[in-house]
Every structure is written in C-alpha cells, then in structure tokens.
Tab-separated table of C-alpha atoms and ligand atoms in Angstrom:
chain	number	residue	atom	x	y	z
A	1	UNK	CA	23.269	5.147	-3.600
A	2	UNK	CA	21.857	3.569	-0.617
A	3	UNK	CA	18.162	4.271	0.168
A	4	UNK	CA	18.496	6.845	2.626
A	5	UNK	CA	20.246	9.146	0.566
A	6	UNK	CA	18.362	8.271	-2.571
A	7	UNK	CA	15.309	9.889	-0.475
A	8	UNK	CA	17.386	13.045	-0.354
A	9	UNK	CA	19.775	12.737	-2.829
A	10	UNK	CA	18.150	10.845	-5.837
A	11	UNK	CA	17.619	11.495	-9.881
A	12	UNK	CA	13.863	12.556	-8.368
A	13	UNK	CA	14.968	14.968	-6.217
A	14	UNK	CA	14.974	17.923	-9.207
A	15	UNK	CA	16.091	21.381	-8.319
A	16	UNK	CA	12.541	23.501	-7.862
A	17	UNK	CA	11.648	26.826	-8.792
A	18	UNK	CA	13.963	29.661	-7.257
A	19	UNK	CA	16.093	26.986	-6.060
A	20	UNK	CA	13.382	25.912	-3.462
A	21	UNK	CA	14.690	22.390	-2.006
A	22	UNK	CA	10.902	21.248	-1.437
A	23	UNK	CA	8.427	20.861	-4.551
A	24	UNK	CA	6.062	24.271	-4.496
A	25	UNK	CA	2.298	23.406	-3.469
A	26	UNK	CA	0.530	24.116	-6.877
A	27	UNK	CA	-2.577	25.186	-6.012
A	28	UNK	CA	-4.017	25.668	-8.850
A	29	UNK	CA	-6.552	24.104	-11.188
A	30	UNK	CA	-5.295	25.067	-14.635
A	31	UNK	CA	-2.419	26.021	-16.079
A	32	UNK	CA	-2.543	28.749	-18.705
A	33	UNK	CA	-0.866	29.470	-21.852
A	34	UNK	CA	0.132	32.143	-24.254
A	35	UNK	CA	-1.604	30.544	-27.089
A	36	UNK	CA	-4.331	28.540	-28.398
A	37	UNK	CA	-1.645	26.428	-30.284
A	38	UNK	CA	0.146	25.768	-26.854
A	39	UNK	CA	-2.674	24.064	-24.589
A	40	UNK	CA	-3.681	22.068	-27.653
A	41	UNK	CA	0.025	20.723	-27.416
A	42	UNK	CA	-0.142	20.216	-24.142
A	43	UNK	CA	-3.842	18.260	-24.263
A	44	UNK	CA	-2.593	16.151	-27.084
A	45	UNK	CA	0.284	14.807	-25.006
A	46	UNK	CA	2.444	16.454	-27.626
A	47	UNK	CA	4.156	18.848	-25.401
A	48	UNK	CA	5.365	18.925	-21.406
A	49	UNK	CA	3.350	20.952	-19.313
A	50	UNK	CA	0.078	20.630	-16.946
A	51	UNK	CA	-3.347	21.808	-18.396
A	52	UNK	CA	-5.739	20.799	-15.553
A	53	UNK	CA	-4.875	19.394	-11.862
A	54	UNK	CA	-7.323	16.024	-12.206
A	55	UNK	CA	-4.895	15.157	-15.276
A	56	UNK	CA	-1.575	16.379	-13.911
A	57	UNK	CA	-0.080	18.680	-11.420
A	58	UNK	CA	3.721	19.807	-10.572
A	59	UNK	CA	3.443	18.826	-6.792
A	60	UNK	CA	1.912	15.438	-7.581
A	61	UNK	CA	4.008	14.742	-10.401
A	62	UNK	CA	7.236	15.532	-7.900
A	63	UNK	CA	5.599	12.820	-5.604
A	64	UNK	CA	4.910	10.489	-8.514
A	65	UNK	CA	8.738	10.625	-9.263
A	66	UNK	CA	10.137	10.526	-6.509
A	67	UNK	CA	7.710	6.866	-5.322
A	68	UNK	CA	8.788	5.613	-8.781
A	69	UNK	CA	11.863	6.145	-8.511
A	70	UNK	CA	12.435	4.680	-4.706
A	71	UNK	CA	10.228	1.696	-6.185
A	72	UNK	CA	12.220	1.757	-9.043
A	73	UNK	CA	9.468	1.688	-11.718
A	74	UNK	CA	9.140	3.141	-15.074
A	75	UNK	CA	6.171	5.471	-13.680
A	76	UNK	CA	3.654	6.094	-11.137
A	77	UNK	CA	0.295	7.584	-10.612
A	78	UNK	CA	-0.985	8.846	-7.371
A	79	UNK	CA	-4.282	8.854	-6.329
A	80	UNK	CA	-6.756	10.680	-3.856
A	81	UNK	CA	-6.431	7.368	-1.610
A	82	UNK	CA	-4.490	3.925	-1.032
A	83	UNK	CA	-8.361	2.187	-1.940
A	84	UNK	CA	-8.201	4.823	-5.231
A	85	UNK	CA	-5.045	3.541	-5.632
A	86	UNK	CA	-5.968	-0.183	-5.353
A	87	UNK	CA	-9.256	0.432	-7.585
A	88	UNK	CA	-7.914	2.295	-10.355
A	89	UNK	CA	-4.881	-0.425	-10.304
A	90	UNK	CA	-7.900	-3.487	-10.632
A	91	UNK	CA	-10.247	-1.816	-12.479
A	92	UNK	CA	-7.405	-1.197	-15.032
A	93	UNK	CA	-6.716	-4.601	-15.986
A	94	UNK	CA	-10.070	-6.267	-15.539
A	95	UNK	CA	-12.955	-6.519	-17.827
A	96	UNK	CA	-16.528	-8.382	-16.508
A	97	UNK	CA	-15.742	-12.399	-16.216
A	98	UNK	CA	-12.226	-12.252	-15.427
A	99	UNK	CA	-10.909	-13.631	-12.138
A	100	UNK	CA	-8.452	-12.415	-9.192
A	101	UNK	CA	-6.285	-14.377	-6.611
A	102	UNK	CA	-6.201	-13.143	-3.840
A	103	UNK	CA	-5.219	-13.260	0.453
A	104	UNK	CA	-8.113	-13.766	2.102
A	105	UNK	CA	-6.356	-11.744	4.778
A	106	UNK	CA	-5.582	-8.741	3.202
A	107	UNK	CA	-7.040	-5.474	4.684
A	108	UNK	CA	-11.036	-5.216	5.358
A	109	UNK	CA	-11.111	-2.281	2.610
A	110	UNK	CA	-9.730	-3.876	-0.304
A	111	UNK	CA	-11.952	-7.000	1.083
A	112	UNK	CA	-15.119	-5.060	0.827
A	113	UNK	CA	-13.598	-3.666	-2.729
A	114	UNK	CA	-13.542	-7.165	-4.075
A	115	UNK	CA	-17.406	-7.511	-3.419
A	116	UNK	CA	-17.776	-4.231	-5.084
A	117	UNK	CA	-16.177	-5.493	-8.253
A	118	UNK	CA	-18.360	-9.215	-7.774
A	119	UNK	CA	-21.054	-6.715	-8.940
A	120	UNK	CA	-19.737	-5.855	-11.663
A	121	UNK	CA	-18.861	-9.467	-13.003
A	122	UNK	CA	-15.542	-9.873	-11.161
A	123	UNK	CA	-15.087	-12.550	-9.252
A	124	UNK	CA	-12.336	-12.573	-6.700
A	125	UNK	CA	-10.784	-16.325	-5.296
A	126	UNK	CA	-8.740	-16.128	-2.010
A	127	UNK	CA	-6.379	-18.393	-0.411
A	128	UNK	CA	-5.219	-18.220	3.251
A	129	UNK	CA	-1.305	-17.680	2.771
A	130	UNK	CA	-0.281	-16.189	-0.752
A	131	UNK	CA	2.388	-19.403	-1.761
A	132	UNK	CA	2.689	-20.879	-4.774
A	133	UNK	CA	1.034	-24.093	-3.963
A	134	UNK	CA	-2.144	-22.523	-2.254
A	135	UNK	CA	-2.702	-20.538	-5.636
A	136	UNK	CA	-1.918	-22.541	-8.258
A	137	UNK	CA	-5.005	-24.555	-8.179
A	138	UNK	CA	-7.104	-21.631	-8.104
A	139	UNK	CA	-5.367	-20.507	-11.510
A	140	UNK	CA	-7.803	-20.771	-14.232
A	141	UNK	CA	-8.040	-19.572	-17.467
A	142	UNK	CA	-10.260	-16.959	-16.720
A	143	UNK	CA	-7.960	-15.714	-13.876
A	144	UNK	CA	-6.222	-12.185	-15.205
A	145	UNK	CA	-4.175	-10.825	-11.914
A	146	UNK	CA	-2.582	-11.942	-8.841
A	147	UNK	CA	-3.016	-9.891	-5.969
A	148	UNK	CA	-1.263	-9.956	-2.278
A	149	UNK	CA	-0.364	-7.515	0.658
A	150	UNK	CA	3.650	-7.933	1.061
A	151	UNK	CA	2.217	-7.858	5.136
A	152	UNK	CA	-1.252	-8.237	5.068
A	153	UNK	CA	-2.317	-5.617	7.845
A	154	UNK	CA	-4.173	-6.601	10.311
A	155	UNK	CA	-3.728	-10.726	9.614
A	156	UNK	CA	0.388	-9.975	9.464
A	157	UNK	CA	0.912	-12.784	6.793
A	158	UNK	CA	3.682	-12.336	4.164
A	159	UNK	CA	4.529	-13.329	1.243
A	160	UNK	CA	7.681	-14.270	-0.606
A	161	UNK	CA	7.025	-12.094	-3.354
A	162	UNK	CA	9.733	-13.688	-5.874
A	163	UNK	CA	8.050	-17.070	-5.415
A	164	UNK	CA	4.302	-15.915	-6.163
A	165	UNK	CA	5.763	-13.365	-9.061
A	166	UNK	CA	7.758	-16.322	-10.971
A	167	UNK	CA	4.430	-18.599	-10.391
A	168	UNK	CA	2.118	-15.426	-11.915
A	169	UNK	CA	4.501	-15.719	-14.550
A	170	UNK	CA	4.670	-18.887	-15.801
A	171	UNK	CA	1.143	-18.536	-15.921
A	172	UNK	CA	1.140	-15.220	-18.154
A	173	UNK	CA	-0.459	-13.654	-14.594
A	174	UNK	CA	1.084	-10.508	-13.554
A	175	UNK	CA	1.803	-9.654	-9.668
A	176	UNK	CA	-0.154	-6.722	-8.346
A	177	UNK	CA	0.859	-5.976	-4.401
A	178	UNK	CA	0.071	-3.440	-1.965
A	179	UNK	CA	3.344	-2.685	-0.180
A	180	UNK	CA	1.728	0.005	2.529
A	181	UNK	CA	3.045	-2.120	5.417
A	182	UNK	CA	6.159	-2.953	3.927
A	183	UNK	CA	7.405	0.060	2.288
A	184	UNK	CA	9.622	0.637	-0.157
A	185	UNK	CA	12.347	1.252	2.313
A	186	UNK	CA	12.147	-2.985	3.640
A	187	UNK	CA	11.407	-4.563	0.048
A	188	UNK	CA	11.116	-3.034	-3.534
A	189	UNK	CA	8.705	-5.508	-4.394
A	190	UNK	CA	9.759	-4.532	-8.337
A	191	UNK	CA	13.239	-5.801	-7.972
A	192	UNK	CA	11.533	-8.951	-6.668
A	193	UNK	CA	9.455	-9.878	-9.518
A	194	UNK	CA	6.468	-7.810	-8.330
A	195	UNK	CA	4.887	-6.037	-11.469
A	196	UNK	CA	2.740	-3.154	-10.028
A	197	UNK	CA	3.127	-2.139	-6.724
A	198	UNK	CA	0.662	-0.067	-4.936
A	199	UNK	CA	0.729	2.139	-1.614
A	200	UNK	CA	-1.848	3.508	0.981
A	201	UNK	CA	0.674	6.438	1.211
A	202	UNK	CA	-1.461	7.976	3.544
A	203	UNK	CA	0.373	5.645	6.534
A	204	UNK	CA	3.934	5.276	6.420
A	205	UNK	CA	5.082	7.309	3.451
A	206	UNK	CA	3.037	10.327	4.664
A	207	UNK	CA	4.178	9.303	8.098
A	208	UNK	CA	2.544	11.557	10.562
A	209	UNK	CA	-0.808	10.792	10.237
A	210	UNK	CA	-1.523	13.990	7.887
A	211	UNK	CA	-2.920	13.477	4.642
A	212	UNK	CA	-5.026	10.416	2.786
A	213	UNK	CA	-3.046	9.658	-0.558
A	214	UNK	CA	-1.992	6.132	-2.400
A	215	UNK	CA	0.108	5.864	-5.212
A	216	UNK	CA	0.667	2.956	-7.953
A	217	UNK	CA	3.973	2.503	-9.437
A	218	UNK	CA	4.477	0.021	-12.719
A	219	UNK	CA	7.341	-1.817	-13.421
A	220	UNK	CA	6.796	-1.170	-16.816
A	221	UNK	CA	7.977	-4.909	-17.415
A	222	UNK	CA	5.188	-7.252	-17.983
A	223	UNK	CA	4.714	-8.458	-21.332
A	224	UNK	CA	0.551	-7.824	-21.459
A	225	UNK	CA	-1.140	-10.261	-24.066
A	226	UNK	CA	-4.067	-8.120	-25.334
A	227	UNK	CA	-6.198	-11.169	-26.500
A	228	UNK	CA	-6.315	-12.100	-22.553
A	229	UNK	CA	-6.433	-8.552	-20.873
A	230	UNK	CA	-8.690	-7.891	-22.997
A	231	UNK	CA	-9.437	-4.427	-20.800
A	232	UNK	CA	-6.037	-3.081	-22.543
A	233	UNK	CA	-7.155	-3.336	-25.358
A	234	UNK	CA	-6.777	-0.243	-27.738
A	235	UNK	CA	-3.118	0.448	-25.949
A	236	UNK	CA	-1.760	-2.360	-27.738
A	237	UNK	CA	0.645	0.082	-29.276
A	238	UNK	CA	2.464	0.958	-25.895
A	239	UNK	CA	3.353	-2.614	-25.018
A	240	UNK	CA	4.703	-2.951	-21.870
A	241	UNK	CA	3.592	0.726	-20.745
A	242	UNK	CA	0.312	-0.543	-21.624
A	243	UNK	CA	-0.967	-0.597	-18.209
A	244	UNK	CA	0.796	2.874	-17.343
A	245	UNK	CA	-0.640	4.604	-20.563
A	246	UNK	CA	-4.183	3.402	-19.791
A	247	UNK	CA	-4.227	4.122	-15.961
A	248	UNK	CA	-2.872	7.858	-16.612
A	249	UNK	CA	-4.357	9.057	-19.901
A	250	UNK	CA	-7.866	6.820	-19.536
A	251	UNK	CA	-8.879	5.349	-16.015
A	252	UNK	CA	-7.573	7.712	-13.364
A	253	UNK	CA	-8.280	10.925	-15.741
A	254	UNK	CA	-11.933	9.602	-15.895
A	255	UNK	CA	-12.565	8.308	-13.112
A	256	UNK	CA	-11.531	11.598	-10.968
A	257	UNK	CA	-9.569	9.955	-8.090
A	258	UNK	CA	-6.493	12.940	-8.549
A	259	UNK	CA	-4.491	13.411	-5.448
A	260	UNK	CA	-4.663	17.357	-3.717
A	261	UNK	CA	-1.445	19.129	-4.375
A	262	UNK	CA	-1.126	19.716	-0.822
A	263	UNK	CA	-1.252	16.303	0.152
A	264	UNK	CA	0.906	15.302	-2.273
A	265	UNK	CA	3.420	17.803	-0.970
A	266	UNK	CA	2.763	16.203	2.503
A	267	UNK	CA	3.608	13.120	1.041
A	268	UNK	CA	7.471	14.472	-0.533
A	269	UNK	CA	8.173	15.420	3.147
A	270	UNK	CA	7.188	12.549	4.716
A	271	UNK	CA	9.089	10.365	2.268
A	272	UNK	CA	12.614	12.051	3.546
A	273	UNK	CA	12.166	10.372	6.706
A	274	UNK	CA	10.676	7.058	5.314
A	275	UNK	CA	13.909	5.038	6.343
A	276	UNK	CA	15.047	6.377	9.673
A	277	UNK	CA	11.474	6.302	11.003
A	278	UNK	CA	10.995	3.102	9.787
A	279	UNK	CA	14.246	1.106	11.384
A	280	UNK	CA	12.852	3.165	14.454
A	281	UNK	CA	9.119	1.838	14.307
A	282	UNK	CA	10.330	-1.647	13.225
A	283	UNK	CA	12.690	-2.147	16.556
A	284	UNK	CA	10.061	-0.589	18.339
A	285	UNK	CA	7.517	-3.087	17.043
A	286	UNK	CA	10.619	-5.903	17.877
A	287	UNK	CA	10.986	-5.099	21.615
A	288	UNK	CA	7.219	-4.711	22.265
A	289	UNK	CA	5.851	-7.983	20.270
A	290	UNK	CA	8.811	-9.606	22.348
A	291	UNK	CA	7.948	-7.895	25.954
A	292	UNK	CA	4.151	-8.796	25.667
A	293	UNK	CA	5.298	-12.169	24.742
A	294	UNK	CA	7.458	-12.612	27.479
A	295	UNK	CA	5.127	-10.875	29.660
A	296	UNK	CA	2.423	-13.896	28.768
A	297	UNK	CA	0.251	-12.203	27.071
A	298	UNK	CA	-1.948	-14.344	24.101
A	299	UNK	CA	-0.999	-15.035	20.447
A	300	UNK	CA	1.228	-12.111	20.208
A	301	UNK	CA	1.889	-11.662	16.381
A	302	UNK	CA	4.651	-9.496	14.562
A	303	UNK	CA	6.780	-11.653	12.273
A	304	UNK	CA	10.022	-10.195	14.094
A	305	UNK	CA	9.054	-13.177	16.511
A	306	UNK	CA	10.663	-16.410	16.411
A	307	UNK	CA	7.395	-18.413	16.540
A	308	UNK	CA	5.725	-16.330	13.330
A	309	UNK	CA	6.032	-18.570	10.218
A	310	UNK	CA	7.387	-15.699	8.219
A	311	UNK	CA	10.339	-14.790	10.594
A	312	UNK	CA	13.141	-16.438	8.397
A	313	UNK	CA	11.282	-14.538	4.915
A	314	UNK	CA	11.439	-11.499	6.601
A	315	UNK	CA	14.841	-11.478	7.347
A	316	UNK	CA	15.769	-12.666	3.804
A	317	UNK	CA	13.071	-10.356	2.233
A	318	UNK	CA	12.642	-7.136	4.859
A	319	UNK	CA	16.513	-6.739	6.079
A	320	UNK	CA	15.491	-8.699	8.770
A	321	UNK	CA	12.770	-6.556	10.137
A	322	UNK	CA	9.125	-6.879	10.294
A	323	UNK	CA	7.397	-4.173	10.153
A	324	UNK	CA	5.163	-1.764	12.231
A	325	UNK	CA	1.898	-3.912	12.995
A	326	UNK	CA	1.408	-6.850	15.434
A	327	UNK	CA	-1.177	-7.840	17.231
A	328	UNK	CA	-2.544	-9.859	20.542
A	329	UNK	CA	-5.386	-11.340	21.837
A	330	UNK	CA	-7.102	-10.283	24.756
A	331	UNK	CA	-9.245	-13.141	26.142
A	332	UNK	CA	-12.823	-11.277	25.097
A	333	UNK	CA	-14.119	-8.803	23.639
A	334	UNK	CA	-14.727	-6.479	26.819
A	335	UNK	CA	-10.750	-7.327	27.478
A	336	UNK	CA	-9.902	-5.939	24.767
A	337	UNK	CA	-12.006	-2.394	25.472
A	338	UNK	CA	-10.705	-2.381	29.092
A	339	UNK	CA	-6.695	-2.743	27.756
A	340	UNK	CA	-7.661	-0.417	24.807
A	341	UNK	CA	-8.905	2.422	27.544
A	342	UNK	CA	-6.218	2.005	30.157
A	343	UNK	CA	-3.467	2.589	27.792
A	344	UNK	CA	-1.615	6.182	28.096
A	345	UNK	CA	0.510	6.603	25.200
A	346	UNK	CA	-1.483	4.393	22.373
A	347	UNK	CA	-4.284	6.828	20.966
A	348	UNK	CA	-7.600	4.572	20.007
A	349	UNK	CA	-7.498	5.534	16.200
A	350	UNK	CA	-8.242	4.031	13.056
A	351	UNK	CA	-4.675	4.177	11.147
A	352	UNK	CA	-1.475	2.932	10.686
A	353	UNK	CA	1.839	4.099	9.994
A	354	UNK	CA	1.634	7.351	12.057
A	355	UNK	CA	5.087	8.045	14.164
A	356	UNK	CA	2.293	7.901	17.187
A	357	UNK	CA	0.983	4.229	18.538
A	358	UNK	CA	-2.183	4.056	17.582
A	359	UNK	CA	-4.747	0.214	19.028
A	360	UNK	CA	-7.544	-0.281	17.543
A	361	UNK	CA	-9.989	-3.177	17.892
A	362	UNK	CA	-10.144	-4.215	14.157
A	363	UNK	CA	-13.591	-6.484	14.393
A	364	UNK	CA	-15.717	-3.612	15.857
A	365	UNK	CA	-14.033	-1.323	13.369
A	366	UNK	CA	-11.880	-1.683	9.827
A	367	UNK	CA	-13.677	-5.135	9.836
A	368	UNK	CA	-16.956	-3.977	10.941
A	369	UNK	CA	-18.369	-4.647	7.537
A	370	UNK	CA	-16.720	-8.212	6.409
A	371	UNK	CA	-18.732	-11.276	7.172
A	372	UNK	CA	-17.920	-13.133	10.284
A	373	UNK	CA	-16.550	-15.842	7.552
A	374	UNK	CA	-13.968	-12.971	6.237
A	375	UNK	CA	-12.999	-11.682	9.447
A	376	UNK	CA	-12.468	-15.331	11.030
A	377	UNK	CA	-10.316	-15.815	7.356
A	378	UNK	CA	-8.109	-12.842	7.696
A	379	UNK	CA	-7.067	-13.625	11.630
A	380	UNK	CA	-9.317	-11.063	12.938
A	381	UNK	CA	-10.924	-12.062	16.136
A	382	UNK	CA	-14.096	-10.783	18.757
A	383	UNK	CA	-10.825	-10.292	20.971
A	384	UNK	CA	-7.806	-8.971	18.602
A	385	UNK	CA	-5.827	-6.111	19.356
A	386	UNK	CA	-3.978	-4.557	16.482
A	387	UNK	CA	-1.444	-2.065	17.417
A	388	UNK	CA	0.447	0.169	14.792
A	389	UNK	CA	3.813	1.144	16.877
A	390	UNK	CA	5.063	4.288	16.753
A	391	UNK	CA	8.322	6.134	17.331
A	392	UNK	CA	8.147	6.673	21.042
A	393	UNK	CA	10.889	5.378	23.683
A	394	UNK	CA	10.208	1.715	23.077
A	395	UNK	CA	10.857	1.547	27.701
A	396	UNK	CA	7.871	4.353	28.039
A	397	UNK	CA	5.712	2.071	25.527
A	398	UNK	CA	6.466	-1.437	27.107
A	399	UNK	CA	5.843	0.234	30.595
A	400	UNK	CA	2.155	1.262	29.086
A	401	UNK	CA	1.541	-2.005	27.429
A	402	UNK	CA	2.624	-4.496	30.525
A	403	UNK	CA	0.667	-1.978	32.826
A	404	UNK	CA	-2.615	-2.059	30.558
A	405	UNK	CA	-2.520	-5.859	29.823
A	406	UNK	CA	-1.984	-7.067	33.569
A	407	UNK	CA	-4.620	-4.554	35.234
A	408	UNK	CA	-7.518	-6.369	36.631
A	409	UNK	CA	-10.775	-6.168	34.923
B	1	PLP	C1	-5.013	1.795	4.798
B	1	PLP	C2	-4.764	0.732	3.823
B	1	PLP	C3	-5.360	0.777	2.560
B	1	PLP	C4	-6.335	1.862	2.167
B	1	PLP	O1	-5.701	3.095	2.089
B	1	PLP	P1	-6.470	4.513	2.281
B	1	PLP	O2	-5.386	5.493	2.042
B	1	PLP	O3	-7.022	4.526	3.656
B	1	PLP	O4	-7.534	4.546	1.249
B	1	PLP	C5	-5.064	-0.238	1.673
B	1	PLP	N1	-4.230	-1.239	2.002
B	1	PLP	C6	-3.634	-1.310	3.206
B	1	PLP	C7	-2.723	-2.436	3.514
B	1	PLP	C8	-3.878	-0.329	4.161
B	1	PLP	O5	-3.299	-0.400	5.369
C-alpha cells in the first residue's frame, strides 16, 4: 500500500462505533464499569479498556495508531504538545550526569528545553551539522542519546538519518529525531535506522493550524543496556519495549502531558490529507525559494535549491522534495519588518505547517529567548525571514513575495 492510501486505507484505520468512518470525540474523563472486578482489570493492565483520559482515551489511542502505524513503529504516545512530546521522549531515557548530542540548530524550543534539563544535571553537546564525523568526537561515555531535527526548522539543515543512526549504533547510542518538518509522508525516519521518532503534530499532521498536539512513536527496536540507561531501569523485563512501557505506564501518566480528545480527533483528520498537502506545500516551497532566488533576493534557503548542501540528500532521502520552510535575508532588521508588513497573502504568525503562508521574523520571536551565541549557531539572523509556505496558487504567492521584497523602504 502506498502512503496515500495507507492514510485512508491502512490496518489503523479500524471500523468505529455505528460504522462511523471518523474516530468518535470521547469526551469523557472516565470510563465506567459494571464491576469492581472490571476497572481493577483494566488499572492493572490486565484487561483492554480506558479507565481515565490522562492514561488512555479512544480518540487519542485512534491517533496513536494510526502515527505508529504511518511511522511504522511498534507504538506511540501522544502528548498535549510537540515540546511534551520532545520532553517526555528525553526525560525518559536520561538520568542526572548523562549527556546528549545534539544540532545546535534545531528549533529555539527544544534549545531552551536543553537548558532546562542542564538544571537538572543534563548536559546537552551540539554540533553544527548532525554527520557522523562532527559527532563522533563529542561521543563519550557518559553520552546516552543522539538527538537531530530530520530539517532543523528555522536553520533548514538535514541530516542523513541512516548515517548518524548506524554511527549511534556502533556506539550503543540510540537515534531520537523530531520529524515535524519532514513528516512521515517524505521520510519514515524508522525504516532509516531512526529509533524514536517524535512530531510537533500540531503543524503539518494537524495541518490547518487547529490544534497543539505532538506524538512519539518507538521503533520498538533498540536493544537498551540497562547498566547504561540506567533511567530504564526497573523495565528491564520488557526489553526492547522498554522505552515504550516506561513512557506510557510511568513518565507521560505522571507527568500529565495527555493530549485533549478533541485535538487528537483534529489530528486523525488532518492526517488524511498529510500527503497531497504536502507534495502541494513542498512545490510550492520549490517555485518560491527558486523565484526569490532568481529575483536576487539574499541567502535564499530551502534545500530544494541547487546551491543548499543537502539538495542531493533530499532527493535520495525526501523523494526529492524539501520541505515547507525556507528562508531569506533581508539586509536589516527594519527590512525585514517593512517586507513582513507589505506582504498580502503571508499572515505574520508564529507556526508552521498550516495550509496558509505564514513569515515570521524568528530572532525577535521563536528565538527571542536563545543567546545571541545560539541564535548566530542555528542560522538565525537580526535580518532572517522564515517563511512556512502554504497551499495557495504558488503565481498569487510569487506575485506577493517579488512585490514585498523589491518595494522601496
Ligand atoms: C513547533 C515545533 C516543536 C514544538 O512543538 P509544539 O507543538 O509547538 O509544542 C518542536 N520541534 C519542531 C521542529 C517544531 O517546529
């Protein structure tokens, strides 16, 4: 089954009650049962069913399956938010003293999440491109996950996931990416060595700009050594679905970051469309990176361009697209306000992956709070323009880019 019909079409995509075609919002937060004998079951993990909606909920799990299954992992867990998502994922195989690798230009968030976790004994390193010989001096033997953005959004840097996943490996590491750029529809980061894959489902997955959700998906593959991670330690018994059992019966339970029913639901409809609005934003994204470059216009970046140091990966890796995102530089800072306010169709919002443009100047904003050191490491400049394309006619969007960047000042 090819992807767009696995969205419609796939193991996932169970019948629902009264033969309704869409998962039913379950509102609800508890279940209840006949018996006393019956919830105990169902607490104990001993029988199917949902007891409480911060533990497990129909709509969510329908989203849960039907991300796994596109990802093709043995589970997933969603989560209130992508930056849930990302700290339940960390926090889940880290204990104080152990050490991540990371892209130093992976989004400001998950930045700002790293200091977090310095405070609790966590230190993060981070290279400039995520490749094999940038990180494998960083390796020590304190380091306990490898972490990368398939395209690091706003910085637009990929990596070959297969070459950092069989370096992770030889080093006992697993490979933890986010894949909210990418999607599962260009690369199932899984299938190419990846070990746990994480989304910000609120952007393209959710698609319209509707509802804040993430989701983390496991492989269910890496072979955990419990005398190293040693934060697994008491699931020693599940093995590989160590990491799974700990994030969904421990972690996430505790830690409260469930995902609402109803944006789950939001999420299942969005999905269905992942793939066609995707090809559409990515050729979108193609034609405008290559107008504003022909057009003159600074640095344009979008690894669809032949100049972008990714652009044979991403054909290789992404079926020859490259994604949503690219970005431009506008000269200065009050350049980049004046093209920001002329545009027409681009709305000035903080987001991504909506079927709407959306510009946003990321160093007054999602960067606001790195250190000029961090912003200056991920590619984020006083005069940067990131643009997330949407699915408008690509002629009306050129027309309001060319007419925004060449008005005078
Ligand atoms: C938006 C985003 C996040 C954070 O997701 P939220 O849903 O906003 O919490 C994480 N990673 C990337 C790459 C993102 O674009």
């Amino acid at each position: 089954m090819e992807f767009n019909t696995k969205l419609l079409h796939g193991r996932a995509v169970t019948p629902y009650p009264n033969g309704a075609t869409l998962p039913p919002i379950a509102q609800s937060n508890a279940f209840q049962y006949e018996s006393f004998e019956q919830l105990e079951q169902v607490f104990a993990h001993k029988a199917m069913g949902f007891a409480y909606s911060r533990i497990g909920n129909p709509t969510v799990a329908a989203f849960e399956q039907r991300v796994a299954e596109l990802e093709g992992g043995a589970g997933a867990v969603a989560t209130s938010s992508g930056m849930a998502a990302l700290s339940m994922a960390l926090l889940c195989i880290l204990s104080p003293g152990d050490e991540i690798i990371a892209g130093s230009g992976s989004y400001g968030g998950t930045i700002d999440l790293f200091g977090n976790l310095e405070k609790l004994g966590i230190t993060t390193r981070f290279v400039h491109e995520l490749t094999a010989a940038e990180i494998a001096p960083l390796i020590t033997p304190r380091t306990r996950v490898i972490f990368g953005e398939l395209i690091s959004n706003p910085s637009l840097r990929v990596m070959d996931v297969a070459a950092v996943a069989e370096l992770a490996h030889a080093h006992g590491l697993p490979l933890l990416v986010d894949s909210t750029t990418a999607t599962p529809y260009l690369a199932t980061s899984l299938a190419l060595g990846a070990d746990i894959v994480v989304h910000s489902s609120s952007k393209y997955i959710s698609g319209s700009g509707d509802a804040i959700s993430g989701i983390i998906v496991d492989g269910g593959k890496f072979p955990w050594n419990f005398s190293v991670h040693t934060a697994l330690q008491g699931f020693e018994k599940y093995r590989k679905m160590a990491f799974l059992t700990r994030l969904r019966t421990d972690l996430w339970e505790n830690f409260g970051g469930c995902l609402a029913p109803m944006n789950a639901f939001l999420g299942v409809v969005g999905l269905e469309t992942l793939g066609l609005r995707m090809d559409r934003i990515c050729e979108n994204a193609a034609a405008l990176a290559a107008a504003l470059d022909r057009a003159g216009v600074s640095e344009v970046c979008h690894p669809s361009l032949p100049q972008h140091p990714a652009h044979d990966l991403c054909i290789r890796q992404f079926r020859g697209r490259g994604g949503g995102i690219l970005t431009f530089r506008a000269g200065s800072r009050d350049r980049a306000a004046a093209i920001l306010n002329r545009l027409e169709y681009a709305a000035i919002a903080s987001n991504v992956g909506d079927v709407r443009t959306l510009v946003i100047h990321p160093a007054s904003t999602i960067a606001m709070k790195n250190t000029e050191a961090q912003r200056q490491a991920a590619g984020i400049y006083d005069d940067t323009i990131r643009v997330s394309v949407g699915i408008e006619d690509p002629a009306d969007l050129i027309k309001d880019f060319l007419q925004a960047v060449g008005g005078a000042d």
